[in-house]
mmCIF file of C-alpha atoms and ligand atoms in Angstrom:
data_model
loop_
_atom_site.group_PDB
_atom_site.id
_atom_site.type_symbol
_atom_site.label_atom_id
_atom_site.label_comp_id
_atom_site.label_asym_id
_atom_site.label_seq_id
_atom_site.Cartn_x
_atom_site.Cartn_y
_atom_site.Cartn_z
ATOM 1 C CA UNK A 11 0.000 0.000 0.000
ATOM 2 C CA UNK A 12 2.751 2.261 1.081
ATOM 3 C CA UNK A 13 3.674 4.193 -1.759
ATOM 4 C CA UNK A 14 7.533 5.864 -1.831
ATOM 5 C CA UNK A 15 6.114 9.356 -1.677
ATOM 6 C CA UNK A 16 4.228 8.509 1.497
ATOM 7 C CA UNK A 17 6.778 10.600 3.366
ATOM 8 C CA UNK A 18 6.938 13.854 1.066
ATOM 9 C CA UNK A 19 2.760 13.720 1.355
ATOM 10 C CA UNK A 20 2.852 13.068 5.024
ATOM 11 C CA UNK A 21 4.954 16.320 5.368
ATOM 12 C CA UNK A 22 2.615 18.370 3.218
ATOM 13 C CA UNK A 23 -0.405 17.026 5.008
ATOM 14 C CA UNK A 24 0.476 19.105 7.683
ATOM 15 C CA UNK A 25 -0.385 22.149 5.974
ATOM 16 C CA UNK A 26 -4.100 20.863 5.519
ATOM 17 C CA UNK A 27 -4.422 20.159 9.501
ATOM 18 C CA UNK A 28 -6.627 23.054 9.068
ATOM 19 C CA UNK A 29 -9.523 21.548 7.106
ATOM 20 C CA UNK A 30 -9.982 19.047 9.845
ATOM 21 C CA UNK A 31 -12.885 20.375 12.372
ATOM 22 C CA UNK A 32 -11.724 21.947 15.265
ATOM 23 C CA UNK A 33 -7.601 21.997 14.164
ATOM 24 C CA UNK A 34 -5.886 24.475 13.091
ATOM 25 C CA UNK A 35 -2.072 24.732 11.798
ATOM 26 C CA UNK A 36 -0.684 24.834 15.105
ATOM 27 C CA UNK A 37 -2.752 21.476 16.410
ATOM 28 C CA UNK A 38 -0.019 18.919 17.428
ATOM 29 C CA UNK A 39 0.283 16.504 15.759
ATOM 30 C CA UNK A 40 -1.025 13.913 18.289
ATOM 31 C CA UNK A 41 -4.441 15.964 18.014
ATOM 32 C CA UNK A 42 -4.411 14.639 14.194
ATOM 33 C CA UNK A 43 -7.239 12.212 13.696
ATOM 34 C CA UNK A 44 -5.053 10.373 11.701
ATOM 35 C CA UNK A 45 -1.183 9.299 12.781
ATOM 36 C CA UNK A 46 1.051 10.826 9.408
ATOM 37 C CA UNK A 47 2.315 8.277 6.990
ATOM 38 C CA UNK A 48 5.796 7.509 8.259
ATOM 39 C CA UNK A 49 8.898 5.148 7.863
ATOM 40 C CA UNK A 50 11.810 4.623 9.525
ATOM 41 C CA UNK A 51 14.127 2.576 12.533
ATOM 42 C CA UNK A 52 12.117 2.611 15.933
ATOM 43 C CA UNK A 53 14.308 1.014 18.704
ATOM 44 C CA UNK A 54 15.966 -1.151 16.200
ATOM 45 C CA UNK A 55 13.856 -2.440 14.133
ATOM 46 C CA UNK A 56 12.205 -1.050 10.697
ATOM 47 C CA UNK A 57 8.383 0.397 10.918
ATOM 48 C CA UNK A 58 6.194 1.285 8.419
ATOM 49 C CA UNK A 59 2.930 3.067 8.902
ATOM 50 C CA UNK A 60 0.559 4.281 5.567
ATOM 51 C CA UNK A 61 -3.231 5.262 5.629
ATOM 52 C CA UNK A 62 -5.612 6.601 3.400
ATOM 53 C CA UNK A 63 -5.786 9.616 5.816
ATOM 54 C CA UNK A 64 -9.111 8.971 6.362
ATOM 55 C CA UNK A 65 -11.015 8.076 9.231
ATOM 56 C CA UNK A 66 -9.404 7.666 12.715
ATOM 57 C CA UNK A 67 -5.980 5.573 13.066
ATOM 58 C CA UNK A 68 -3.428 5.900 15.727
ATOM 59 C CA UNK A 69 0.043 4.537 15.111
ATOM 60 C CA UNK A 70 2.021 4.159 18.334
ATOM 61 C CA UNK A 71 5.427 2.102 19.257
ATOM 62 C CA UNK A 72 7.098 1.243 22.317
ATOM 63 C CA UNK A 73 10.560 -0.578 22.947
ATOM 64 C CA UNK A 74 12.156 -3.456 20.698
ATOM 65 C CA UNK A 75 9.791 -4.754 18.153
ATOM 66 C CA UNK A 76 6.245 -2.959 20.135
ATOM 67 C CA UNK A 77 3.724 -1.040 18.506
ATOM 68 C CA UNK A 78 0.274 -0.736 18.853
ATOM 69 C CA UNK A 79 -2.421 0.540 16.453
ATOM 70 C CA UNK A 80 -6.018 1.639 17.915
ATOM 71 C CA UNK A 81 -8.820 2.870 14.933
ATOM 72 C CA UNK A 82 -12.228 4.285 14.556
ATOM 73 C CA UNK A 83 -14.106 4.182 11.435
ATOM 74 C CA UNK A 84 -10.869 4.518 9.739
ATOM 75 C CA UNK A 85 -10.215 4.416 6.277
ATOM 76 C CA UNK A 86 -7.324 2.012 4.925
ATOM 77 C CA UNK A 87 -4.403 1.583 6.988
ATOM 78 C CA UNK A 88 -1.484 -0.781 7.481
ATOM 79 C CA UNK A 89 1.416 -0.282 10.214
ATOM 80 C CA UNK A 90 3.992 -2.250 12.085
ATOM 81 C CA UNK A 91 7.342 -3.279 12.836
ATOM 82 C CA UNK A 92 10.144 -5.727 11.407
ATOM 83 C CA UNK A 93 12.712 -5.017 8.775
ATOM 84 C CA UNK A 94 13.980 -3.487 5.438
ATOM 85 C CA UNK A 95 15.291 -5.746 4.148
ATOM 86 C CA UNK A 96 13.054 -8.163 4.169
ATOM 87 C CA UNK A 97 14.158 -12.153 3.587
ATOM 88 C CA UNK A 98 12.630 -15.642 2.746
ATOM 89 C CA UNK A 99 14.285 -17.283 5.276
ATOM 90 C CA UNK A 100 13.575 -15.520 8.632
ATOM 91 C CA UNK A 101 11.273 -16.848 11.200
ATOM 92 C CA UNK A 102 9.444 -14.326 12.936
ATOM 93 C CA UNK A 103 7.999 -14.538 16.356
ATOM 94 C CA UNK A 104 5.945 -12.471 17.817
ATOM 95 C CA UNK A 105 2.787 -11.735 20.554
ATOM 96 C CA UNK A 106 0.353 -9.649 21.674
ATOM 97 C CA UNK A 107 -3.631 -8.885 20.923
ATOM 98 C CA UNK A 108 -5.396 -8.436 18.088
ATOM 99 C CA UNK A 109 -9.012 -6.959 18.530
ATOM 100 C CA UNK A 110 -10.859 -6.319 14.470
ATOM 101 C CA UNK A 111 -14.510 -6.976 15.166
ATOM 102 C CA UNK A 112 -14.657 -5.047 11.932
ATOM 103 C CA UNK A 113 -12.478 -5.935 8.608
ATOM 104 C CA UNK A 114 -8.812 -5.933 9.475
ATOM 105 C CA UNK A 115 -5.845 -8.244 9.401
ATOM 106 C CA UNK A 116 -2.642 -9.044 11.846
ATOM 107 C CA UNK A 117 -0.270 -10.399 9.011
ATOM 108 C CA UNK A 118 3.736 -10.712 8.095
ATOM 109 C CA UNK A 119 3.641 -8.286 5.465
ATOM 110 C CA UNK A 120 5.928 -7.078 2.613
ATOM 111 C CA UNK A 121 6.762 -6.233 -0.705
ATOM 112 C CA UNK A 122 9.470 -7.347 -3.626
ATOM 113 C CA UNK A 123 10.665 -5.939 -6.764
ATOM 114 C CA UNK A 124 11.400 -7.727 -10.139
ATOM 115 C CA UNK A 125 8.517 -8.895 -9.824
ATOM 116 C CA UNK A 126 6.842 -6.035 -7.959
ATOM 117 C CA UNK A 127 4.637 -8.600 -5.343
ATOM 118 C CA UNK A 128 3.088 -7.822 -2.650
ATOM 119 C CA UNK A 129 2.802 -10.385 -0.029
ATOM 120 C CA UNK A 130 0.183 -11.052 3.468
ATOM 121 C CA UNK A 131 0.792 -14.348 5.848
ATOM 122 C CA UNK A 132 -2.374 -14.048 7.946
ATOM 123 C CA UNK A 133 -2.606 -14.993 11.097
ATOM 124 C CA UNK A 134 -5.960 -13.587 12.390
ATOM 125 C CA UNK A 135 -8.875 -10.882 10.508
ATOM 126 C CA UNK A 136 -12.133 -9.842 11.310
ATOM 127 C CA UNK A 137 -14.584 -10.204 9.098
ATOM 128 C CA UNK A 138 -13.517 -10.228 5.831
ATOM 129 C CA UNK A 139 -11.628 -13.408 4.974
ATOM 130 C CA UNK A 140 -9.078 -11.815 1.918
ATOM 131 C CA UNK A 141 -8.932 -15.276 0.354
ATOM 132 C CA UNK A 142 -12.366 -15.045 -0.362
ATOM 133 C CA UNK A 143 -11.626 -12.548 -2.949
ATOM 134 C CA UNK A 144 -8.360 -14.817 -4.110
ATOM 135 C CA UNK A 145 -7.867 -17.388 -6.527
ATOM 136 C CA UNK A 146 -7.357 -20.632 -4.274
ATOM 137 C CA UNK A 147 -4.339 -22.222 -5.101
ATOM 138 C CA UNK A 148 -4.232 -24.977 -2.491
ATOM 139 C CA UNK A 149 -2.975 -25.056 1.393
ATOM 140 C CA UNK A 150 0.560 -25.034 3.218
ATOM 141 C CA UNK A 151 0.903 -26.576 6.724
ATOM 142 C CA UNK A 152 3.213 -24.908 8.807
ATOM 143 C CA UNK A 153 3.810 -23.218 12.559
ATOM 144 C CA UNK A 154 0.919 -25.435 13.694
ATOM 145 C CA UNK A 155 -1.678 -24.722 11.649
ATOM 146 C CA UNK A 156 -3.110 -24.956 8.073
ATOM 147 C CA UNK A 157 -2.809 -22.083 5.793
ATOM 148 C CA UNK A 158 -4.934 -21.139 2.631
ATOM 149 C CA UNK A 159 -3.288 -19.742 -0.508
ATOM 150 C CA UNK A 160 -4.587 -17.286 -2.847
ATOM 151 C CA UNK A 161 -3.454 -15.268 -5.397
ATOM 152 C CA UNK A 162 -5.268 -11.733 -6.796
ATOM 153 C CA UNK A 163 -4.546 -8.682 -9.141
ATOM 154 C CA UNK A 164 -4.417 -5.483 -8.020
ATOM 155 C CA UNK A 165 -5.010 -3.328 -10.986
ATOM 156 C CA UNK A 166 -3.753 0.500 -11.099
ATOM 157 C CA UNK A 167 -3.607 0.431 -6.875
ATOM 158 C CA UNK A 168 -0.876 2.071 -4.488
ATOM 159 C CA UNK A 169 2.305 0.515 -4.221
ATOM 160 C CA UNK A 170 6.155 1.232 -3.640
ATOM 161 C CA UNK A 171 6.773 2.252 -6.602
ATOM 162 C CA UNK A 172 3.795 4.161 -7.271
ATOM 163 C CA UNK A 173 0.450 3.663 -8.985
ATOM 164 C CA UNK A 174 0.742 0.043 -10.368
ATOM 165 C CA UNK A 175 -0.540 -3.395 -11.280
ATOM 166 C CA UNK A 176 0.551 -6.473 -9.634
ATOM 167 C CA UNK A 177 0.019 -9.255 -7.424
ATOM 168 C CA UNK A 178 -0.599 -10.363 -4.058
ATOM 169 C CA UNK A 179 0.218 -13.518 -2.539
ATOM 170 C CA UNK A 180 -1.618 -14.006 0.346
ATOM 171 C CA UNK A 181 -1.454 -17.366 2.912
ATOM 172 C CA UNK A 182 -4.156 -17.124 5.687
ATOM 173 C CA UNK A 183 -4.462 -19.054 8.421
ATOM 174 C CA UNK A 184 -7.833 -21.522 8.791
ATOM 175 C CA UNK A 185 -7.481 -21.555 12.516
ATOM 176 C CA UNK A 186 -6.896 -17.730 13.650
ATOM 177 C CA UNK A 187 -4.159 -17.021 16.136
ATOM 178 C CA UNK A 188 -2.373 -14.011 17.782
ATOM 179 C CA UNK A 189 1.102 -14.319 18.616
ATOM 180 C CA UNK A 190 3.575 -17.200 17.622
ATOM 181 C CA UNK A 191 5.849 -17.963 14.821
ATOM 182 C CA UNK A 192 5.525 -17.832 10.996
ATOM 183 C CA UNK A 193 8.459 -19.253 9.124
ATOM 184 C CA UNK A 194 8.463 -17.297 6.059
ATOM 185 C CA UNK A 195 10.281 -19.823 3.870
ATOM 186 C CA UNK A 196 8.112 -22.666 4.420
ATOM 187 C CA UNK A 197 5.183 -19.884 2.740
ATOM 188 C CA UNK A 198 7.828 -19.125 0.626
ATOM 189 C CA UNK A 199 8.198 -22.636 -1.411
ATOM 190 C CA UNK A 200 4.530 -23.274 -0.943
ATOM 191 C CA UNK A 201 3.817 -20.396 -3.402
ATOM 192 C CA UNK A 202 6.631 -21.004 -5.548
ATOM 193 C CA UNK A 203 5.418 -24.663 -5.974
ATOM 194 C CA UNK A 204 1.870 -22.587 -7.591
ATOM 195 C CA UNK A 205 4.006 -20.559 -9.614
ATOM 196 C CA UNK A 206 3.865 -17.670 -7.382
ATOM 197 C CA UNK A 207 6.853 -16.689 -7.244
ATOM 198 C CA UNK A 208 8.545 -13.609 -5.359
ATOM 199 C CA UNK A 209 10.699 -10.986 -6.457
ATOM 200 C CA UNK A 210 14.200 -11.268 -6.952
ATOM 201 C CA UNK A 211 14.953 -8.124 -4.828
ATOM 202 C CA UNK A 212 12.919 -7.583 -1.496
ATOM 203 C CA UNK A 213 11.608 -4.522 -0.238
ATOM 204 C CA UNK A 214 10.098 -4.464 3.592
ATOM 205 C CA UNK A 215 8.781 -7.421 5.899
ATOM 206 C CA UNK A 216 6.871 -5.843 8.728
ATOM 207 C CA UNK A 217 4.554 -7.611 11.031
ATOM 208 C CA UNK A 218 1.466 -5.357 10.598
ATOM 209 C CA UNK A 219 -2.137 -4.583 11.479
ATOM 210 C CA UNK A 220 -4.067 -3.528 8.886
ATOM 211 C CA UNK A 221 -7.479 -2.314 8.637
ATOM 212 C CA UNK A 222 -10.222 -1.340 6.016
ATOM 213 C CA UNK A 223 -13.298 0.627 7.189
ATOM 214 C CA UNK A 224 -13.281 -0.802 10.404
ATOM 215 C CA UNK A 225 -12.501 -0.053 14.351
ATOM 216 C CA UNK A 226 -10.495 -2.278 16.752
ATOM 217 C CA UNK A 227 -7.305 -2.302 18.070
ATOM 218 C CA UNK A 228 -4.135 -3.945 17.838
ATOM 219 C CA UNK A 229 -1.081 -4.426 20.352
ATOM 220 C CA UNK A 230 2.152 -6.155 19.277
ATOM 221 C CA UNK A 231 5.394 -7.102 19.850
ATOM 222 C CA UNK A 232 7.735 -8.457 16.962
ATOM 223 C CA UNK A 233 11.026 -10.045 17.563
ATOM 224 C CA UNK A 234 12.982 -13.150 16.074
ATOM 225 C CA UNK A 235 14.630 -13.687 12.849
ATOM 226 C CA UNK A 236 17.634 -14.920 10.527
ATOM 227 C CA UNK A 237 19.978 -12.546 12.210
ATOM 228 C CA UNK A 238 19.037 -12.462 16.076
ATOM 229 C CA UNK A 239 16.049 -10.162 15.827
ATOM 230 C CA UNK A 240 15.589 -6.151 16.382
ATOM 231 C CA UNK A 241 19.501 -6.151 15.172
ATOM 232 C CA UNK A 242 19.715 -2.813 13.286
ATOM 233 C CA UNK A 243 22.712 -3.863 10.737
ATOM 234 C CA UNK A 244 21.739 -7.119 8.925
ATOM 235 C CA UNK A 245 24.402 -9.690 7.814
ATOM 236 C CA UNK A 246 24.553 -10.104 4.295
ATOM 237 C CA UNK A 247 22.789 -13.226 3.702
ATOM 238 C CA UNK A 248 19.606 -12.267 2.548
ATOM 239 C CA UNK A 249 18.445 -14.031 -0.041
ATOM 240 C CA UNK A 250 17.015 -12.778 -3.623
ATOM 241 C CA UNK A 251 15.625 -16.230 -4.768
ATOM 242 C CA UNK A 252 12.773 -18.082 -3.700
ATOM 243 C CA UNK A 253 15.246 -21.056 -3.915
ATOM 244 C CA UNK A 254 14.058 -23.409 -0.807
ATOM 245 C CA UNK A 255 16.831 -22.982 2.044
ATOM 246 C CA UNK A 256 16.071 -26.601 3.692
ATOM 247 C CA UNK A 257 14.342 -29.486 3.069
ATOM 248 C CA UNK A 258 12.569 -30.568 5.952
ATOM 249 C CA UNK A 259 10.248 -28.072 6.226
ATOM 250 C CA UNK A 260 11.384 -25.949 8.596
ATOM 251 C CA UNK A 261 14.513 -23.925 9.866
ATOM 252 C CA UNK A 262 18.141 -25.470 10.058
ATOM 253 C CA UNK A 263 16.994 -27.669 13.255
ATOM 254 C CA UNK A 264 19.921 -29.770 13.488
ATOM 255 C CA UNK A 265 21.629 -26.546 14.851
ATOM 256 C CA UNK A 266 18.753 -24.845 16.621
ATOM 257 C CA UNK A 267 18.231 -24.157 20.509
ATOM 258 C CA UNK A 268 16.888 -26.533 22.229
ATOM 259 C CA UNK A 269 13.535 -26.385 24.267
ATOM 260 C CA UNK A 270 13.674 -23.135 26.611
ATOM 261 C CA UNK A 271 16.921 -22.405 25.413
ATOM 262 C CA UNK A 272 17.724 -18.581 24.643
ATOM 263 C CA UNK A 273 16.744 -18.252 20.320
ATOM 264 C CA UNK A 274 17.126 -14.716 19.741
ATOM 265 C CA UNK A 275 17.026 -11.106 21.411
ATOM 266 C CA UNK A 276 19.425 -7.876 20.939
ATOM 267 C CA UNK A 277 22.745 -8.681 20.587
ATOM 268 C CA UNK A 278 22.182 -12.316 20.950
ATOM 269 C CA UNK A 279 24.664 -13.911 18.212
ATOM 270 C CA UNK A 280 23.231 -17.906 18.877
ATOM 271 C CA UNK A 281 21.184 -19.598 17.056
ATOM 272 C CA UNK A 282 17.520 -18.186 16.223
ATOM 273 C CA UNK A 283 15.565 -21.475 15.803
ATOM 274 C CA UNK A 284 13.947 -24.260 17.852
ATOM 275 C CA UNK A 285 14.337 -27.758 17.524
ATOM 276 C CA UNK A 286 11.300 -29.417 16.408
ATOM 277 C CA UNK A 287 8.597 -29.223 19.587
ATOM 278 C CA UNK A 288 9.143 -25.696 20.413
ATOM 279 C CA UNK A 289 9.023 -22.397 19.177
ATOM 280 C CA UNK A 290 10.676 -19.582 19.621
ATOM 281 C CA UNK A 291 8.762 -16.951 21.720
ATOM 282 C CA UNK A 292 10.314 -13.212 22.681
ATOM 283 C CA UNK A 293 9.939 -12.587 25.815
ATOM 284 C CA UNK A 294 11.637 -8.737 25.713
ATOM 285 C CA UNK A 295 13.631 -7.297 23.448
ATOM 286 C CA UNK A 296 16.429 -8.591 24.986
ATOM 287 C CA UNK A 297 15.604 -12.486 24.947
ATOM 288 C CA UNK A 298 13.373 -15.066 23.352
ATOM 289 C CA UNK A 299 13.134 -18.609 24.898
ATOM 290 C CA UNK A 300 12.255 -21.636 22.528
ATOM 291 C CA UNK A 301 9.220 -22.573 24.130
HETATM 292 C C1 NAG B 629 -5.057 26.727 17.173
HETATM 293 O O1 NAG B 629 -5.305 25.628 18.038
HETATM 294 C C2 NAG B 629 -4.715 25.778 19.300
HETATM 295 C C3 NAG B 629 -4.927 24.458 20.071
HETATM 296 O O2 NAG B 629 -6.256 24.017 19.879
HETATM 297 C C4 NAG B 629 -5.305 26.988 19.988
HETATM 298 O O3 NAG B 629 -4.689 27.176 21.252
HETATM 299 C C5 NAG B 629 -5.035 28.232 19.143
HETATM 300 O O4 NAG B 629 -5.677 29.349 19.714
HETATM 301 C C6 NAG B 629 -5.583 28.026 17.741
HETATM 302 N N1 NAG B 629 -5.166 29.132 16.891
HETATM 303 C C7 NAG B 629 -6.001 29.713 16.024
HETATM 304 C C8 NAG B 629 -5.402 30.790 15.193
HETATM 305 O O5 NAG B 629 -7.146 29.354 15.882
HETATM 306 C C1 NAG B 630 -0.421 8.753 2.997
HETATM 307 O O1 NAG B 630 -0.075 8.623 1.629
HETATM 308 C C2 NAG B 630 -1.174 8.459 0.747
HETATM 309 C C3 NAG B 630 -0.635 8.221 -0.642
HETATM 310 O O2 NAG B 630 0.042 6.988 -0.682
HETATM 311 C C4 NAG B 630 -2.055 9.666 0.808
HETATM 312 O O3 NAG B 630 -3.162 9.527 -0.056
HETATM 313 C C5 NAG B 630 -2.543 9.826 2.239
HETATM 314 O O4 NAG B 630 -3.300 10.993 2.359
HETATM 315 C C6 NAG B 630 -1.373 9.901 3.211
HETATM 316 N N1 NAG B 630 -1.873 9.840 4.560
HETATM 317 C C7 NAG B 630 -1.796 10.874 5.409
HETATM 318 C C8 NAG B 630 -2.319 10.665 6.782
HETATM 319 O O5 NAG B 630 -1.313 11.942 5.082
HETATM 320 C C1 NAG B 631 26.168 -25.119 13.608
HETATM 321 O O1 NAG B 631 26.906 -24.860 14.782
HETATM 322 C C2 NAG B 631 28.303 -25.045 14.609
HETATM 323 C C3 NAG B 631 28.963 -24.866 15.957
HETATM 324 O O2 NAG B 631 28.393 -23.821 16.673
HETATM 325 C C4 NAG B 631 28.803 -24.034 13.575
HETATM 326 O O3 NAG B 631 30.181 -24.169 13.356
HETATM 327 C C5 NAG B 631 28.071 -24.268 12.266
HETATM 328 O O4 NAG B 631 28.442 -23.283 11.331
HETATM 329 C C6 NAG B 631 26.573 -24.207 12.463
HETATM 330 N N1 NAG B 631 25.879 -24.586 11.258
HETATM 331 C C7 NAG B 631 24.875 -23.886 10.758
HETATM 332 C C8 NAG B 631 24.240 -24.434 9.534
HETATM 333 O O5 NAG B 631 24.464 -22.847 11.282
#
């Protein structure tokens, strides 16, 4: 959704604070109905937050991977935290509370180029299923639970690069859940094996809340990956095909932590997956368990 000029409008939308009832240009800016369109490192990690500007939408974020989103009859929004760049092979962890009564989604989200894709791994939505929108192209088990694929066009809609036409891979989980761990790759090769395939180059990979028309609220904290999680320099192993990185399904579990061993937080430099049977879970910014 997040188109690269959000940041150049968001800076001249503060000139029109004064057609909103009751503002005027001197208003702070946490008296805007709507949090601006912003991007940037928060405590870390990447964040991305992009609405319509309509509605009400408030985009807040607290240490490590936190942030919290709380709307009223918004418009379309999508915000969170995670990382530019983004990467098939990280497993992300993550909890908190989702609350969309309304139509909204808590989903690993991101973007490549070459082809310009945008992908959604759902883990929970309110009351509009996107799949049902979607082409079904089959299932992928994985994390615990089965996921349904779908693919769809999005024809002359908002993107990072502008007004364009592309496609959106979506996985979304049968059996909605808030917090736990999605291991990207295993989504990854379950598209590619439907011919969706990614981008060579990726853009973002935020875990997100998104919503469409809706109100609810959302409260989140993001940790884990390939590289120790909420790390703000990345090693330079992320990869640009959609090449499966193991075989078995899963992360490289011959060398993961074992159960309630430590599998990722700030400056951790140990492994960052569980052997089979747990999961890894942050518990602060500073340390995840494999639970
Ligand atoms: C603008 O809004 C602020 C805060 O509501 C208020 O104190 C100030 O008087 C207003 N200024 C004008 C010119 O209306
Ligand atoms: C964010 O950017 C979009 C264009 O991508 C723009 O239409 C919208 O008004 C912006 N949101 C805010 C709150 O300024
Ligand atoms: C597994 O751990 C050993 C010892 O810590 C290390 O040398 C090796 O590179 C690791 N292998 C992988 C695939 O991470």
């Amino acid at each position: 959704m997040v188109q690269a000029t959000s940041l150049v409008l968001a800076a001249a939308a503060i000139g029109t604070v004064a057609a909103i009832p009751g503002g005027n240009s001197t208003t702070p800016l946490a008296k805007r109905a709507v949090t601006p369109n912003s991007t940037g490192t928060n405590n870390g990690y990447y964040y991305s937050w992009w609405s319509d500007g309509s509605g009400t939408a408030t985009y807040t974020m607290g240490s490590g991977g936190q942030f919290a989103v709380t709307w009223q009859n918004s418009g379309n929004f999508v915000g969170g935290k995670g990382w530019a760049t983004g990467t098939t092979n990280r497993v992300v962890s993550y909890s908190g509370s989702f609350n969309s009564p309304g139509n909204g989604y808590l989903t690993l989200y991101g973007w490549t180029r070459n082809a310009l894709i945008e992908y959604y791994i759902v883990d929970s939505y309110g009351t509009y299923n996107p799949c049902q929108g979607g082409q079904k192209k089959g299932t992928v088990n994985t994390d615990g639970g089965t996921y349904d694929i779908c693919l769809s066009t999005r024809t002359n809609q908002p993107s990072i690069d502008g007004t364009s036409t592309f496609q959106q891979y979506w996985s979304v989980r049968q059996s909605k859940r808030v917090g736990g761990t999605i291991t990207v790759a295993n989504h990854v090769n379950a598209w590619a094996a439907q011919g969706m395939r990614l981008g060579s180059s990726h853009s973002y990979q935020v875990l997100a809340c998104e919503g469409y028309q809706s109100s609810g609220s959302c409260s989140i904290n993001v940790g884990g990956s390939t590289s120790g999680g909420g790390q703000t320099t990345q090693p330079p192993q992320q990869t640009t095909t959609t090449r499966p990185t193991t075989t078995n399904g899963g992360g490289n579990t011959g060398n993961c932590s074992a159960k309630y061993g430590q599998c990722g937080g700030q400056g951790w430099a140990g492994a960052t997956c569980c052997q089979s049977g747990s999961t890894c879970r942050a518990s602060n910014q500073w340390y995840s368990q494999c639970l």
